């Protein structure tokens, strides 16, 4: 069971992931979601919040070195790799892996790419988000025959949430 959500920026992909996690408490989750960092009403960067180890780390910021960058954001590659390595080492076959998001910032990390490919081609359960347009790993995820891909819009958000909850409850039958 591999579910990925795609859609335009601001369509609510991360919000949907958080809703799923609230509804499905009681299952073992491993992974992360991202949040914007805002200063004075302006988006300045992104942070990563892990679900099993309960750690936070910076992913990108406008004030970071631009050696690895997407748009105006410099990516904190080594900090990101450290926090996700610690997190994904804790997961097991019973875990629902949460990956928010498979995007260009995250894909600078070869460790991240390997983690996602292992999960994608293995027997793990996963729910994640993937950038709508880009190539490389993002395209592999969107086109993988093992992935059920949902395209999120404002109009279909509740319908998709209901469908994902239905799929996950069936997958974790006995817990719900």
C-alpha positions as a Markdown table, in Angstrom:
| # | Residue | x | y | z |
|---|---|---|---|---|
| 1 | Unk | 0.0 | 0.0 | 0.0 |
| 2 | Unk | 1.7 | 3.1 | -1.2 |
| 3 | Unk | -0.3 | 6.4 | -1.3 |
| 4 | Unk | 1.1 | 9.6 | -2.6 |
| 5 | Unk | -0.7 | 13.0 | -2.9 |
| 6 | Unk | 0.3 | 15.6 | -5.4 |
| 7 | Unk | -1.2 | 19.0 | -6.2 |
| 8 | Unk | -0.3 | 22.6 | -6.7 |
| 9 | Unk | 1.6 | 24.4 | -3.9 |
| 10 | Unk | -0.9 | 25.5 | -1.2 |
| 11 | Unk | -3.5 | 22.9 | -2.2 |
| 12 | Unk | -3.3 | 21.3 | 1.3 |
| 13 | Unk | -1.1 | 18.3 | 0.9 |
| 14 | Unk | 0.6 | 18.6 | 4.2 |
| 15 | Unk | -2.7 | 19.5 | 5.9 |
| 16 | Unk | -4.2 | 16.3 | 4.5 |
| 17 | Unk | -1.3 | 14.2 | 5.9 |
| 18 | Unk | -1.8 | 15.8 | 9.3 |
| 19 | Unk | -5.5 | 15.0 | 9.2 |
| 20 | Unk | -4.9 | 11.4 | 8.3 |
| 21 | Unk | -2.4 | 11.1 | 11.2 |
| 22 | Unk | -5.0 | 12.6 | 13.7 |
| 23 | Unk | -7.7 | 10.2 | 12.5 |
| 24 | Unk | -5.5 | 7.1 | 12.5 |
| 25 | Unk | -3.9 | 7.4 | 15.9 |
| 26 | Unk | -2.8 | 4.0 | 17.3 |
| 27 | Unk | -0.7 | 2.8 | 14.3 |
| 28 | Unk | 3.0 | 3.0 | 14.3 |
| 29 | Unk | 4.2 | 5.9 | 12.1 |
| 30 | Unk | 7.7 | 6.7 | 11.0 |
| 31 | Unk | 8.7 | 9.7 | 8.9 |
| 32 | Unk | 8.2 | 13.4 | 8.7 |
| 33 | Unk | 6.2 | 16.3 | 7.6 |
| 34 | Unk | 7.3 | 19.8 | 6.7 |
| 35 | Unk | 6.1 | 23.2 | 7.9 |
| 36 | Unk | 6.7 | 26.7 | 6.7 |
| 37 | Unk | 8.8 | 29.1 | 8.7 |
| 38 | Unk | 7.2 | 32.5 | 8.6 |
| 39 | Unk | 8.7 | 35.8 | 9.9 |
| 40 | Unk | 6.7 | 38.9 | 9.8 |
| 41 | Unk | 4.1 | 37.3 | 7.6 |
| 42 | Unk | 6.7 | 36.3 | 5.0 |
| 43 | Unk | 7.8 | 32.7 | 4.2 |
| 44 | Unk | 11.4 | 32.4 | 5.1 |
| 45 | Unk | 12.0 | 28.7 | 5.0 |
| 46 | Unk | 10.9 | 25.2 | 5.9 |
| 47 | Unk | 11.4 | 22.9 | 8.8 |
| 48 | Unk | 11.1 | 19.1 | 9.2 |
| 49 | Unk | 9.2 | 17.5 | 12.1 |
| 50 | Unk | 9.7 | 13.8 | 12.6 |
| 51 | Unk | 6.9 | 11.5 | 13.9 |
| 52 | Unk | 8.7 | 8.7 | 15.8 |
| 53 | Unk | 11.8 | 10.5 | 17.3 |
| 54 | Unk | 9.9 | 13.8 | 17.7 |
| 55 | Unk | 12.7 | 15.9 | 16.4 |
| 56 | Unk | 12.6 | 19.2 | 14.5 |
| 57 | Unk | 15.2 | 20.4 | 12.1 |
| 58 | Unk | 15.6 | 23.1 | 9.4 |
| 59 | Unk | 15.3 | 22.0 | 5.8 |
| 60 | Unk | 15.7 | 25.3 | 4.0 |
| 61 | Unk | 15.9 | 29.1 | 4.7 |
| 62 | Unk | 16.4 | 32.2 | 2.7 |
| 63 | Unk | 19.5 | 33.0 | 4.8 |
| 64 | Unk | 21.2 | 29.7 | 4.3 |
| 65 | Unk | 24.2 | 29.1 | 2.0 |
| 66 | Unk | 23.0 | 28.6 | -1.6 |
| 67 | Unk | 25.4 | 25.7 | -2.4 |
| 68 | Unk | 22.2 | 23.6 | -2.5 |
| 69 | Unk | 19.2 | 25.8 | -3.4 |
| 70 | Unk | 15.7 | 25.9 | -4.8 |
| 71 | Unk | 14.6 | 29.4 | -5.7 |
| 72 | Unk | 15.5 | 31.8 | -2.9 |
| 73 | Unk | 16.0 | 29.0 | -0.3 |
| 74 | Unk | 19.3 | 27.4 | 0.6 |
| 75 | Unk | 18.9 | 23.8 | 1.7 |
| 76 | Unk | 20.4 | 22.5 | 5.0 |
| 77 | Unk | 21.4 | 19.2 | 3.4 |
| 78 | Unk | 23.5 | 17.7 | 6.2 |
| 79 | Unk | 21.1 | 18.6 | 9.0 |
| 80 | Unk | 18.2 | 17.2 | 7.0 |
| 81 | Unk | 20.1 | 13.9 | 6.3 |
| 82 | Unk | 20.9 | 13.5 | 10.0 |
| 83 | Unk | 17.4 | 14.0 | 11.2 |
| 84 | Unk | 15.8 | 11.7 | 8.6 |
| 85 | Unk | 18.5 | 9.0 | 9.0 |
| 86 | Unk | 17.8 | 8.8 | 12.7 |
| 87 | Unk | 14.0 | 8.7 | 12.0 |
| 88 | Unk | 13.9 | 6.1 | 9.3 |
| 89 | Unk | 16.3 | 3.8 | 11.2 |
| 90 | Unk | 13.6 | 3.5 | 13.9 |
| 91 | Unk | 10.9 | 2.2 | 11.4 |
| 92 | Unk | 10.0 | -1.4 | 11.0 |
| 93 | Unk | 7.7 | -3.5 | 8.8 |
| 94 | Unk | 4.6 | -2.6 | 10.9 |
| 95 | Unk | 5.3 | 1.1 | 10.5 |
| 96 | Unk | 3.3 | 3.4 | 8.2 |
| 97 | Unk | 6.0 | 5.5 | 6.6 |
| 98 | Unk | 5.1 | 9.2 | 6.2 |
| 99 | Unk | 7.1 | 11.2 | 3.6 |
| 100 | Unk | 6.1 | 14.9 | 3.2 |
| 101 | Unk | 7.5 | 15.6 | 0.7 |
| 102 | Unk | 9.4 | 14.1 | -2.2 |
| 103 | Unk | 10.5 | 17.5 | -3.7 |
| 104 | Unk | 13.5 | 19.1 | -5.2 |
| 105 | Unk | 14.9 | 20.3 | -1.8 |
| 106 | Unk | 14.7 | 16.9 | -0.3 |
| 107 | Unk | 16.1 | 15.2 | -3.4 |
| 108 | Unk | 19.5 | 17.0 | -3.0 |
| 109 | Unk | 20.1 | 14.3 | -0.4 |
| 110 | Unk | 21.2 | 11.0 | -1.9 |
| 111 | Unk | 20.4 | 9.4 | 1.5 |
| 112 | Unk | 16.8 | 10.6 | 1.2 |
| 113 | Unk | 16.6 | 9.4 | -2.4 |
| 114 | Unk | 17.8 | 5.9 | -1.3 |
| 115 | Unk | 15.3 | 5.8 | 1.6 |
| 116 | Unk | 12.4 | 6.7 | -0.7 |
| 117 | Unk | 13.5 | 4.2 | -3.4 |
| 118 | Unk | 13.8 | 1.4 | -0.8 |
| 119 | Unk | 10.3 | 2.2 | 0.5 |
| 120 | Unk | 8.9 | 2.6 | -3.0 |
| 121 | Unk | 10.3 | -0.7 | -4.3 |
| 122 | Unk | 9.9 | -2.7 | -1.0 |
| 123 | Unk | 7.0 | -4.0 | 0.9 |
| 124 | Unk | 6.6 | -1.0 | 3.2 |
| 125 | Unk | 3.3 | 0.9 | 3.7 |
| 126 | Unk | 3.7 | 4.6 | 2.9 |
| 127 | Unk | 1.7 | 7.8 | 2.6 |
| 128 | Unk | 3.5 | 10.8 | 1.2 |
| 129 | Unk | 3.4 | 13.9 | -0.9 |
| 130 | Unk | 5.2 | 14.5 | -4.1 |
| 131 | Unk | 5.9 | 17.6 | -6.1 |
| 132 | Unk | 3.4 | 18.0 | -9.0 |
| 133 | Unk | 6.0 | 18.6 | -11.7 |
| 134 | Unk | 9.8 | 17.8 | -11.7 |
| 135 | Unk | 11.7 | 14.9 | -13.0 |
| 136 | Unk | 14.0 | 12.4 | -11.3 |
| 137 | Unk | 12.7 | 10.7 | -8.2 |
| 138 | Unk | 9.6 | 12.8 | -8.2 |
| 139 | Unk | 8.6 | 11.5 | -11.6 |
| 140 | Unk | 9.5 | 7.9 | -10.5 |
| 141 | Unk | 7.1 | 8.2 | -7.6 |
| 142 | Unk | 4.3 | 9.7 | -9.6 |
| 143 | Unk | 4.6 | 7.0 | -12.4 |
| 144 | Unk | 5.3 | 4.0 | -10.2 |
| 145 | Unk | 2.7 | 1.2 | -10.8 |
| 146 | Unk | 2.8 | 0.4 | -7.1 |
| 147 | Unk | 1.7 | 3.9 | -6.1 |
| 148 | Unk | -2.0 | 5.1 | -5.8 |
| 149 | Unk | -1.6 | 8.7 | -6.7 |
| 150 | Unk | -4.2 | 11.3 | -5.7 |
| 151 | Unk | -4.3 | 14.8 | -7.3 |
| 152 | Unk | -5.4 | 17.2 | -4.6 |
| 153 | Unk | -7.5 | 20.3 | -5.3 |
| 154 | Unk | -9.6 | 22.6 | -3.1 |
| 155 | Unk | -12.7 | 20.9 | -4.5 |
| 156 | Unk | -11.8 | 17.3 | -3.9 |
| 157 | Unk | -9.9 | 17.6 | -0.6 |
| 158 | Unk | -12.6 | 16.0 | 1.6 |
| 159 | Unk | -13.3 | 13.3 | -0.9 |
| 160 | Unk | -9.7 | 12.3 | -1.1 |
| 161 | Unk | -9.3 | 12.4 | 2.7 |
| 162 | Unk | -12.2 | 10.0 | 3.0 |
| 163 | Unk | -10.8 | 7.7 | 0.4 |
| 164 | Unk | -7.4 | 7.6 | 2.0 |
| 165 | Unk | -8.9 | 6.9 | 5.4 |
| 166 | Unk | -11.0 | 4.1 | 3.9 |
| 167 | Unk | -7.8 | 2.5 | 2.3 |
| 168 | Unk | -5.8 | 2.8 | 5.5 |
| 169 | Unk | -8.5 | 1.5 | 7.8 |
| 170 | Unk | -8.8 | -1.5 | 5.5 |
| 171 | Unk | -5.0 | -2.0 | 5.4 |
| 172 | Unk | -4.9 | -1.8 | 9.2 |
| 173 | Unk | -8.0 | -3.9 | 9.8 |
| 174 | Unk | -8.2 | -5.1 | 13.4 |
| 175 | Unk | -6.8 | -1.9 | 14.8 |
| 176 | Unk | -10.0 | 0.1 | 13.7 |
